[in-house]
Amino acid sequence: MPKFKFGKEAGIFLLLVVLCVVVTVMNPRFLSPINVQNTARLIGMFGILSLGLAVVIVTGGIDLSVGSLVALLGALLSIGLVDKHMSPVVVVVGVLLVGAGLGLVHGLLVTRAKLQPFIVTLCGLLIYRGAARFVAEDQSKGFGDSAGFMWLHDLAVGNFLGVPWPFVIFAVFAVALGVLLHKSVYGRYLYAIGRNPEAARYSGVNVKRVETLAYVVAGGFTAVAAILFAFYTNSISPSSHGNFYELYAIAAAVLGGFSLRGGEGSVVGVVLGAILLQILQNLVNLLGIPSSLNFAVMGAVILLGVLADNLVLRRKQA
Amino acid sequence: MPKFKFGKEAGIFLLLVVLCVVVTVMNPRFLSPINVQNTARLIGMFGILSLGLAVVIVTGGIDLSVGSLVALLGALLSIGLVDKHMSPVVVVVGVLLVGAGLGLVHGLLVTRAKLQPFIVTLCGLLIYRGAARFVAEDQSKGFGDSAGFMWLHDLAVGNFLGVPWPFVIFAVFAVALGVLLHKSVYGRYLYAIGRNPEAARYSGVNVKRVETLAYVVAGGFTAVAAILFAFYTNSISPSSHGNFYELYAIAAAVLGGFSLRGGEGSVVGVVLGAILLQILQNLVNLLGIPSSLNFAVMGAVILLGVLADNLVLRRKQA
Amino acid sequence: MLLASGITKRYPGVTALDGVDFSISSGEVVGLVGENGAGKSTLIKILGGLVQPDSGQVVMEGRQVKIDGSATARRLGIGVIHQELSDLDNLDVAGNVMLGREPTKFGLIDRPALRAMALRALERLGMGQLVDEPQSSLSIGQRQLVEIAKALSLEAKVLIMDEPTSSLTAGETERLIEVVRDLRAQGVAVVYVSHRLNEVKELADRVVVFRDGKNAGALDKEQITPQAMVRLMIGRDVAVANEHTHLAGAAVLELQAVRTKRFPSHSVSFTVHSGEIVGIAGLVGAGRTELAQAVCGVDPLAGGNVRLDGKSLGNSVRAAISAGLYLAPEDRRRTGLVTRSSVRENTTLPDLPHYARIGLLERGAETQTAAKMLEELNIKSPSVETTVSGLSGGNQQKVVIAKWLAMSPRCIVFDEPTRGIDVGARAEIYSRMRELADSGVAVLMVSSDMEEVLAVSDRVLVMHEGRLAGELPRAAATEEAIMALAVGHA
Amino acid sequence: GNEAAAPKGPESSASATNGNKLKLAFITNNASDFWTIARKGVEKAEKEMPNVKVEFLIPGDGSATEQKRLIDDQLAKGIDGIAISPNDAANATETLNKVAKQAILVTQDSDAPKSDRAAYVGTDNKAAGVQAGEELKKALPNGGKVMVFVGKMDVQNAQDRVAGLREAVAGTKIEIIDVRTDDTDHARAKANVADTLVKYPDIAGLVGIWSYNGPAILNAVKEANMVGKVKIVCFDEEDDTLAGVKDGSIEATIVQQPFEFGYQSVKVMAALKEGKKDVVPANKLMIVPTQVIDKAGVDAFAAKLKELRGK
Ligand SMILES: Nc1ncnc2c1ncn2[C@@H]1O[C@H](COP(=O)(O)OP(=O)(O)OP(=O)(O)O)[C@@H](O)[C@H]1O
Ligand SMILES: Nc1ncnc2c1ncn2[C@@H]1O[C@H](COP(=O)(O)OP(=O)(O)OP(=O)(O)O)[C@@H](O)[C@H]1O
Ligand SMILES: [Mg+2]
Ligand SMILES: [Mg+2]
């Protein structure tokens, strides 16, 4: 729904509040500045991925290549900066361009070659993972002490007035995307295409161009997140870096009210979804729940969340 | 298309033939009995997963929980047989029931609670992985020397007249499913639901029941495959066993002409898709392509396959 | 103004258009008529830029043009109302009207301006009150009006309307005719496609007739009569509305204080007897479809009871169907048909177990039934294996009817049964309905087409805002009497 | 011209005898720097023995299934010997025995004691765990809470190392609170450490079991400004880990000698193929000891490593 109504996001917002209260009661350190900072940083990074994906999901598409792309771009970043000693600005711009460029390729394959988004980006998932391992020669890549691009490192992992940079970037992106999706003509067309591409075409919307652009945006956002992740871990093992991140990103969007059939969901929803997912992970550690149950807790809460949303608030999304 | 027309599968069949010829020329051992047997065994196991998933995909659904379910059921199998010394028959039946039962839960959540299949089974992916690690106490599980249930072990990894049992089971399942999907009332309903659930409902089809049953079938097939995989690896590390298998299974179906929008695809297609995927993996090893490129090769061939299919045969599936 | 010549378009198995010519000048209203599948919509899609012709050319205002998309058509001043609705239910009505032409301020959508522009277009149709409604809450008729408003707001030089009134009732149709006359006065060229030949007669300055994808002739203003059009369309006369004697038998379908979800405060009770055809009339959005769907179990009942042959039916489609109560729904693409499946598969879907032995289908029996229905309803389809999406709108509608006629009903509810169906086939369907009634079946027909209601019904029920406003026996059923009840007077 | 052609001599003769070259395979359990060093060892042995050709294979997803496929494909190709780091030793016995029937089987890095392997070349992970425990005891004479981090607990070397660690600190005031896993997601690995520092402000020590856990711990501790306040012991020789040892923020790291794994595995396979059974001790275990690298030894080790990695 391009017009934003808070009703749809009320369910997840409630869940989030309840969860925060419960965790705080069980371990007050949850609200300690350092923990808030840590969590905000992770929210920022994963949230940027989710925002990008949300744009694609609105059109009824999907992007499974996100995790592998994070690995490939991270490896390229390290190679450019450390192995090739290239100028940080050039490398960053290069990485962003590669991300957006691969998004463009996805978009063209979907709109021009008429392939299913699932299959295009599944191939992306496989190919970029392989490419990451290949360019990194199956070595883990890192940034050492970041000599020569300390500012970049700080931008990724440092704080701005006490707020982690990734969170700041996430917030800015969220606002920008909110305006784009909910206020601009482009956003309206995205929702139109997601709901009924025929109707959009009948009304003279350049469906192919609009849809392609969605993948480009997703690729660009992924690239930004990839840079942040790379500096955050400071080590990119090409075979596992970013594994399953696409699922987190998709989960955040769906939790936030997006339908994978397209044409539904708001930026506020994704933001809440992204926050909820990271708080869940934080909670597992803070409450001392065995790590082996990490995934299970996440899955269970997501399921309960959407169930409560559907049953209690009687929202139908099937 | 309930009616089977070979035209749709001709593309992938061609790709398969070309690939086989090329590999044979480059390494004649490709056709050695032992290699054919190994590959057939893997085709059988992965193929069974794909067949089950295909039923769900026809309805326009998806099942992402397959890989995690393979891990959970494998762990349960080992616990039942080895730790609890239960009767093999009881354990096998139990595992099949758990598989089908979880499928039923998916089906009910999708049809009754009206949740999106993607999100239901994504939660399954997370929860079953956690459950597998939990029941296995984060230890890898196995069958040692299979004393006491050697017959079961042989059924899973042995041969029948020189043909690996998993392949035999796969073939039988494929034929049965072919009849079900393409010749039976139930199959026709599945396609109708995948294409237009509302129209099916208005025509008196019990949409909820038919759709639920699809998930049960998928769960049951996954359970069969899980037993075979468990004995094949003879070891189940709960945190990684079966990772990404859902993607292989989906890829096989999509390669075979299934559309994730539902209502499209034939059993012959999935079978060919499953064969192609395993041959691809075999080829990477036989041709000595760096392992790091394994995924990339797979991704590239899938992409080329669907591209060629769409562009050359002008089949539109987007 | 606009001149299309030698247009040919082939689809696998059919030649939709075979070198047709078509022209229109400004300030002219041209009626375009032809049997179902004659190629009318195909020509319109070509002019609207949605389909590319295999050969032929289009000249607009003296210049040859290539219309390669809706955007191009709009730029050239061609506005189109397509036969099938194409709206977005995740937008409000204003957003739908202005889709593709959103006014912006600082790069963002200027909502007030957008609303104002949409309102202006809607008000021409007397539908201003809809402007802020979510599209998802509209009935088919209202959605059709939104489509018309959308085309009006284009301020096109050539306005093409493909069956704009097929789901409108008399009131709205009257209004639309006024609007078209206005446009003509302003010098707009209007192409008007309809199977309601009286409308065409009333409006058109000239009529062009297509038959099997070819020009079958044209009629000038003074020559336009329904009979003349029919003769050119099918090459013979059609006897419309056969006289009959009606012998009502036992009560078959009984509605006892039925309440629907949308109008829970009104209850509706009536009975349909064996051997009679009961028509339900009313304005767009009066709740007829709502009622029909609740009765047949596809929508939940909000209260009351439905009895068939004295037995109470559970509120489910399957129970209804197995008891012999069938619904042929009004929205063929959403609920009537599985458009990606073949004619055969659609025809046999509601009665599939009938074609199976030990669960396995017998293709031969299916094909036989489907072929029989193709023949009987004169469905223009290359074969029974053709996918329904490849049929013309009217032929799709015939398949909706066919799938229920292929079974043996006790009571059959038709919701807008002849939407988009040509005169010839329409007569055939009416006589099938009569045969059914004569064989003891109860027939309930919801229709917005006044002529149809008057011609077919033995008794007319009129609905207004969810309640039964009145009942008229055949003798008392006149257009005026029905309208008076429909608008809530009397 | 002549000079340029000259070196071709031995090469072409080698390819002529390609048919009777000894074909060996070295199969890792996943992809990492560790295996790069092992590869150097393999290459060294290969260079020393011109009649040996070794394929170095890395399973794509690090799973047992993938490994099994690699093995089957090698056997199908015809192979003389396989040195493998089995992903799940306890249950891979049957697969391994199939190999042992057709070729020389050496386990390396991770053993499969129940199989018919000709030899095991590798670390005693439990002993390595004990070494880590000893370092921890040195760093925390007064004891304290210790958290352990690892990728997956269902992998044998992780279990052995943790067992050794627990054994070494048993009876002291060092309390191991928990083992947190991260499924090899490095971001998760770091977040686990950060969360632990929040949950247990009085934490005294952190142990990283897998190679990337060291840098993950170090980075998180640095960002929490707790360098020096918590003692870190980890495994393996990631650059960041060595830098940490050098500047004192990490107490010590326990390193294996993968170069020796590669080198000795190939050597022993070649020797066995020639029938020299005496290269393998009676218990079949060829243990390559782990080394403790602390501040004192880090420079020398780093220099050697650099040479091995060829960087
Ligand atoms: N997409 C398509 N694929 C295949 N055949 C098509 C397609 N669209 C139209 N046709 C065929 O072209 C012919 C003309 O169809 P068209 O829709 O133009 O008819 P029409 O005159 O508008 O009929 P109606 O009055 O029923 O709307 C029909 O026989 C139809 O089967
Ligand atoms: N205000 C509304 N809110 C929700 N749904 C509506 C509303 N108006 C119409 N609908 C939907 O549109 C469908 C048709 O409505 P209704 O029964 O009122 O139409 P009708 O009397 O048959 O008139 P029409 O000629 O427009 O079809 C119904 O199924 C209903 O779900
Ligand atoms: Mg038409
Ligand atoms: Mg209606």
mmCIF file with all atom_site columns, N, CA, C and O in Angstrom, chain D residues 216-243:
data_model
loop_
_atom_site.group_PDB
_atom_site.id
_atom_site.type_symbol
_atom_site.label_atom_id
_atom_site.label_alt_id
_atom_site.label_comp_id
_atom_site.label_asym_id
_atom_site.label_entity_id
_atom_site.label_seq_id
_atom_site.pdbx_PDB_ins_code
_atom_site.Cartn_x
_atom_site.Cartn_y
_atom_site.Cartn_z
_atom_site.occupancy
_atom_site.B_iso_or_equiv
_atom_site.pdbx_formal_charge
_atom_site.auth_seq_id
_atom_site.auth_comp_id
_atom_site.auth_asym_id
_atom_site.auth_atom_id
_atom_site.pdbx_PDB_model_num
ATOM 1   N N  . ALA D 1 216 ? 38.057 -12.221 15.646 1.00 0.00 ? 216 ALA D N  1
ATOM 2   C CA . ALA D 1 216 ? 36.716 -11.766 16.028 1.00 0.00 ? 216 ALA D CA 1
ATOM 3   C C  . ALA D 1 216 ? 36.721 -11.322 17.487 1.00 0.00 ? 216 ALA D C  1
ATOM 4   O O  . ALA D 1 216 ? 36.161 -10.274 17.836 1.00 0.00 ? 216 ALA D O  1
ATOM 5   N N  . ILE D 1 217 ? 37.366 -12.110 18.336 1.00 0.00 ? 217 ILE D N  1
ATOM 6   C CA . ILE D 1 217 ? 37.444 -11.757 19.756 1.00 0.00 ? 217 ILE D CA 1
ATOM 7   C C  . ILE D 1 217 ? 38.214 -10.453 19.920 1.00 0.00 ? 217 ILE D C  1
ATOM 8   O O  . ILE D 1 217 ? 37.779 -9.518  20.602 1.00 0.00 ? 217 ILE D O  1
ATOM 9   N N  . LEU D 1 218 ? 39.356 -10.413 19.256 1.00 0.00 ? 218 LEU D N  1
ATOM 10  C CA . LEU D 1 218 ? 40.216 -9.240  19.403 1.00 0.00 ? 218 LEU D CA 1
ATOM 11  C C  . LEU D 1 218 ? 39.496 -7.953  18.986 1.00 0.00 ? 218 LEU D C  1
ATOM 12  O O  . LEU D 1 218 ? 39.538 -6.952  19.703 1.00 0.00 ? 218 LEU D O  1
ATOM 13  N N  . ASN D 1 219 ? 38.828 -8.011  17.839 1.00 0.00 ? 219 ASN D N  1
ATOM 14  C CA . ASN D 1 219 ? 38.130 -6.815  17.355 1.00 0.00 ? 219 ASN D CA 1
ATOM 15  C C  . ASN D 1 219 ? 37.039 -6.369  18.313 1.00 0.00 ? 219 ASN D C  1
ATOM 16  O O  . ASN D 1 219 ? 36.895 -5.184  18.608 1.00 0.00 ? 219 ASN D O  1
ATOM 17  N N  . ALA D 1 220 ? 36.271 -7.324  18.806 1.00 0.00 ? 220 ALA D N  1
ATOM 18  C CA . ALA D 1 220 ? 35.167 -6.962  19.699 1.00 0.00 ? 220 ALA D CA 1
ATOM 19  C C  . ALA D 1 220 ? 35.714 -6.403  21.008 1.00 0.00 ? 220 ALA D C  1
ATOM 20  O O  . ALA D 1 220 ? 35.171 -5.433  21.550 1.00 0.00 ? 220 ALA D O  1
ATOM 21  N N  . VAL D 1 221 ? 36.777 -7.004  21.496 1.00 0.00 ? 221 VAL D N  1
ATOM 22  C CA . VAL D 1 221 ? 37.355 -6.537  22.762 1.00 0.00 ? 221 VAL D CA 1
ATOM 23  C C  . VAL D 1 221 ? 37.911 -5.126  22.579 1.00 0.00 ? 221 VAL D C  1
ATOM 24  O O  . VAL D 1 221 ? 37.744 -4.254  23.434 1.00 0.00 ? 221 VAL D O  1
ATOM 25  N N  . LYS D 1 222 ? 38.552 -4.909  21.442 1.00 0.00 ? 222 LYS D N  1
ATOM 26  C CA . LYS D 1 222 ? 39.094 -3.580  21.162 1.00 0.00 ? 222 LYS D CA 1
ATOM 27  C C  . LYS D 1 222 ? 37.974 -2.547  21.133 1.00 0.00 ? 222 LYS D C  1
ATOM 28  O O  . LYS D 1 222 ? 38.075 -1.472  21.723 1.00 0.00 ? 222 LYS D O  1
ATOM 29  N N  . GLU D 1 223 ? 36.902 -2.874  20.450 1.00 0.00 ? 223 GLU D N  1
ATOM 30  C CA . GLU D 1 223 ? 35.811 -1.914  20.332 1.00 0.00 ? 223 GLU D CA 1
ATOM 31  C C  . GLU D 1 223 ? 35.146 -1.652  21.669 1.00 0.00 ? 223 GLU D C  1
ATOM 32  O O  . GLU D 1 223 ? 34.576 -0.580  21.886 1.00 0.00 ? 223 GLU D O  1
ATOM 33  N N  . ALA D 1 224 ? 35.216 -2.620  22.578 1.00 0.00 ? 224 ALA D N  1
ATOM 34  C CA . ALA D 1 224 ? 34.634 -2.414  23.906 1.00 0.00 ? 224 ALA D CA 1
ATOM 35  C C  . ALA D 1 224 ? 35.643 -1.795  24.857 1.00 0.00 ? 224 ALA D C  1
ATOM 36  O O  . ALA D 1 224 ? 35.373 -1.649  26.053 1.00 0.00 ? 224 ALA D O  1
ATOM 37  N N  . ASN D 1 225 ? 36.815 -1.447  24.325 1.00 0.00 ? 225 ASN D N  1
ATOM 38  C CA . ASN D 1 225 ? 37.888 -0.861  25.140 1.00 0.00 ? 225 ASN D CA 1
ATOM 39  C C  . ASN D 1 225 ? 38.245 -1.730  26.341 1.00 0.00 ? 225 ASN D C  1
ATOM 40  O O  . ASN D 1 225 ? 38.405 -1.252  27.452 1.00 0.00 ? 225 ASN D O  1
ATOM 41  N N  . MET D 1 226 ? 38.342 -3.019  26.109 1.00 0.00 ? 226 MET D N  1
ATOM 42  C CA . MET D 1 226 ? 38.653 -3.904  27.222 1.00 0.00 ? 226 MET D CA 1
ATOM 43  C C  . MET D 1 226 ? 39.954 -4.663  27.000 1.00 0.00 ? 226 MET D C  1
ATOM 44  O O  . MET D 1 226 ? 40.201 -5.683  27.637 1.00 0.00 ? 226 MET D O  1
ATOM 45  N N  . VAL D 1 227 ? 40.782 -4.134  26.094 1.00 0.00 ? 227 VAL D N  1
ATOM 46  C CA . VAL D 1 227 ? 42.056 -4.794  25.827 1.00 0.00 ? 227 VAL D CA 1
ATOM 47  C C  . VAL D 1 227 ? 42.866 -4.840  27.122 1.00 0.00 ? 227 VAL D C  1
ATOM 48  O O  . VAL D 1 227 ? 42.979 -3.841  27.833 1.00 0.00 ? 227 VAL D O  1
ATOM 49  N N  . GLY D 1 228 ? 43.375 -6.008  27.418 1.00 0.00 ? 228 GLY D N  1
ATOM 50  C CA . GLY D 1 228 ? 44.181 -6.161  28.636 1.00 0.00 ? 228 GLY D CA 1
ATOM 51  C C  . GLY D 1 228 ? 43.340 -6.572  29.824 1.00 0.00 ? 228 GLY D C  1
ATOM 52  O O  . GLY D 1 228 ? 43.807 -7.291  30.705 1.00 0.00 ? 228 GLY D O  1
ATOM 53  N N  . LYS D 1 229 ? 42.075 -6.142  29.832 1.00 0.00 ? 229 LYS D N  1
ATOM 54  C CA . LYS D 1 229 ? 41.215 -6.507  30.961 1.00 0.00 ? 229 LYS D CA 1
ATOM 55  C C  . LYS D 1 229 ? 40.738 -7.950  30.846 1.00 0.00 ? 229 LYS D C  1
ATOM 56  O O  . LYS D 1 229 ? 40.461 -8.592  31.848 1.00 0.00 ? 229 LYS D O  1
ATOM 57  N N  . VAL D 1 230 ? 40.601 -8.421  29.629 1.00 0.00 ? 230 VAL D N  1
ATOM 58  C CA . VAL D 1 230 ? 40.272 -9.839  29.465 1.00 0.00 ? 230 VAL D CA 1
ATOM 59  C C  . VAL D 1 230 ? 41.434 -10.513 28.753 1.00 0.00 ? 230 VAL D C  1
ATOM 60  O O  . VAL D 1 230 ? 42.052 -9.944  27.866 1.00 0.00 ? 230 VAL D O  1
ATOM 61  N N  . LYS D 1 231 ? 41.731 -11.710 29.207 1.00 0.00 ? 231 LYS D N  1
ATOM 62  C CA . LYS D 1 231 ? 42.845 -12.456 28.629 1.00 0.00 ? 231 LYS D CA 1
ATOM 63  C C  . LYS D 1 231 ? 42.306 -13.313 27.480 1.00 0.00 ? 231 LYS D C  1
ATOM 64  O O  . LYS D 1 231 ? 41.247 -13.937 27.604 1.00 0.00 ? 231 LYS D O  1
ATOM 65  N N  . ILE D 1 232 ? 43.042 -13.307 26.397 1.00 0.00 ? 232 ILE D N  1
ATOM 66  C CA . ILE D 1 232 ? 42.587 -14.036 25.208 1.00 0.00 ? 232 ILE D CA 1
ATOM 67  C C  . ILE D 1 232 ? 43.582 -15.129 24.845 1.00 0.00 ? 232 ILE D C  1
ATOM 68  O O  . ILE D 1 232 ? 44.797 -14.879 24.788 1.00 0.00 ? 232 ILE D O  1
ATOM 69  N N  . VAL D 1 233 ? 43.067 -16.307 24.646 1.00 0.00 ? 233 VAL D N  1
ATOM 70  C CA . VAL D 1 233 ? 43.894 -17.388 24.114 1.00 0.00 ? 233 VAL D CA 1
ATOM 71  C C  . VAL D 1 233 ? 43.145 -17.926 22.901 1.00 0.00 ? 233 VAL D C  1
ATOM 72  O O  . VAL D 1 233 ? 41.928 -18.091 22.942 1.00 0.00 ? 233 VAL D O  1
ATOM 73  N N  . CYS D 1 234 ? 43.902 -18.138 21.826 1.00 0.00 ? 234 CYS D N  1
ATOM 74  C CA . CYS D 1 234 ? 43.188 -18.665 20.674 1.00 0.00 ? 234 CYS D CA 1
ATOM 75  C C  . CYS D 1 234 ? 44.049 -19.640 19.893 1.00 0.00 ? 234 CYS D C  1
ATOM 76  O O  . CYS D 1 234 ? 45.149 -20.005 20.318 1.00 0.00 ? 234 CYS D O  1
ATOM 77  N N  . PHE D 1 235 ? 43.507 -20.071 18.786 1.00 0.00 ? 235 PHE D N  1
ATOM 78  C CA . PHE D 1 235 ? 44.178 -21.064 17.961 1.00 0.00 ? 235 PHE D CA 1
ATOM 79  C C  . PHE D 1 235 ? 44.500 -20.476 16.593 1.00 0.00 ? 235 PHE D C  1
ATOM 80  O O  . PHE D 1 235 ? 43.853 -19.546 16.126 1.00 0.00 ? 235 PHE D O  1
ATOM 81  N N  . ASP D 1 236 ? 45.491 -21.048 15.992 1.00 0.00 ? 236 ASP D N  1
ATOM 82  C CA . ASP D 1 236 ? 45.858 -20.762 14.606 1.00 0.00 ? 236 ASP D CA 1
ATOM 83  C C  . ASP D 1 236 ? 46.493 -19.380 14.415 1.00 0.00 ? 236 ASP D C  1
ATOM 84  O O  . ASP D 1 236 ? 46.623 -18.607 15.358 1.00 0.00 ? 236 ASP D O  1
ATOM 85  N N  . GLU D 1 237 ? 46.842 -19.129 13.143 1.00 0.00 ? 237 GLU D N  1
ATOM 86  C CA . GLU D 1 237 ? 47.796 -18.053 12.903 1.00 0.00 ? 237 GLU D CA 1
ATOM 87  C C  . GLU D 1 237 ? 47.265 -16.991 11.960 1.00 0.00 ? 237 GLU D C  1
ATOM 88  O O  . GLU D 1 237 ? 47.930 -16.586 11.037 1.00 0.00 ? 237 GLU D O  1
ATOM 89  N N  . GLU D 1 238 ? 46.033 -16.553 12.157 1.00 0.00 ? 238 GLU D N  1
ATOM 90  C CA . GLU D 1 238 ? 45.535 -15.441 11.342 1.00 0.00 ? 238 GLU D CA 1
ATOM 91  C C  . GLU D 1 238 ? 46.410 -14.213 11.600 1.00 0.00 ? 238 GLU D C  1
ATOM 92  O O  . GLU D 1 238 ? 46.942 -14.034 12.698 1.00 0.00 ? 238 GLU D O  1
ATOM 93  N N  . ASP D 1 239 ? 46.525 -13.358 10.606 1.00 0.00 ? 239 ASP D N  1
ATOM 94  C CA . ASP D 1 239 ? 47.379 -12.171 10.733 1.00 0.00 ? 239 ASP D CA 1
ATOM 95  C C  . ASP D 1 239 ? 47.022 -11.349 11.957 1.00 0.00 ? 239 ASP D C  1
ATOM 96  O O  . ASP D 1 239 ? 47.875 -10.923 12.723 1.00 0.00 ? 239 ASP D O  1
ATOM 97  N N  . ASP D 1 240 ? 45.718 -11.105 12.119 1.00 0.00 ? 240 ASP D N  1
ATOM 98  C CA . ASP D 1 240 ? 45.275 -10.278 13.237 1.00 0.00 ? 240 ASP D CA 1
ATOM 99  C C  . ASP D 1 240 ? 45.626 -10.929 14.564 1.00 0.00 ? 240 ASP D C  1
ATOM 100 O O  . ASP D 1 240 ? 45.956 -10.258 15.538 1.00 0.00 ? 240 ASP D O  1
ATOM 101 N N  . THR D 1 241 ? 45.530 -12.247 14.590 1.00 0.00 ? 241 THR D N  1
ATOM 102 C CA . THR D 1 241 ? 45.858 -12.963 15.818 1.00 0.00 ? 241 THR D CA 1
ATOM 103 C C  . THR D 1 241 ? 47.334 -12.748 16.165 1.00 0.00 ? 241 THR D C  1
ATOM 104 O O  . THR D 1 241 ? 47.684 -12.414 17.308 1.00 0.00 ? 241 THR D O  1
ATOM 105 N N  . LEU D 1 242 ? 48.188 -12.917 15.176 1.00 0.00 ? 242 LEU D N  1
ATOM 106 C CA . LEU D 1 242 ? 49.617 -12.756 15.432 1.00 0.00 ? 242 LEU D CA 1
ATOM 107 C C  . LEU D 1 242 ? 49.927 -11.315 15.841 1.00 0.00 ? 242 LEU D C  1
ATOM 108 O O  . LEU D 1 242 ? 50.733 -11.078 16.751 1.00 0.00 ? 242 LEU D O  1
ATOM 109 N N  . ALA D 1 243 ? 49.267 -10.360 15.178 1.00 0.00 ? 243 ALA D N  1
ATOM 110 C CA . ALA D 1 243 ? 49.472 -8.959  15.559 1.00 0.00 ? 243 ALA D CA 1
ATOM 111 C C  . ALA D 1 243 ? 49.055 -8.759  17.004 1.00 0.00 ? 243 ALA D C  1
ATOM 112 O O  . ALA D 1 243 ? 49.715 -8.046  17.770 1.00 0.00 ? 243 ALA D O  1
#
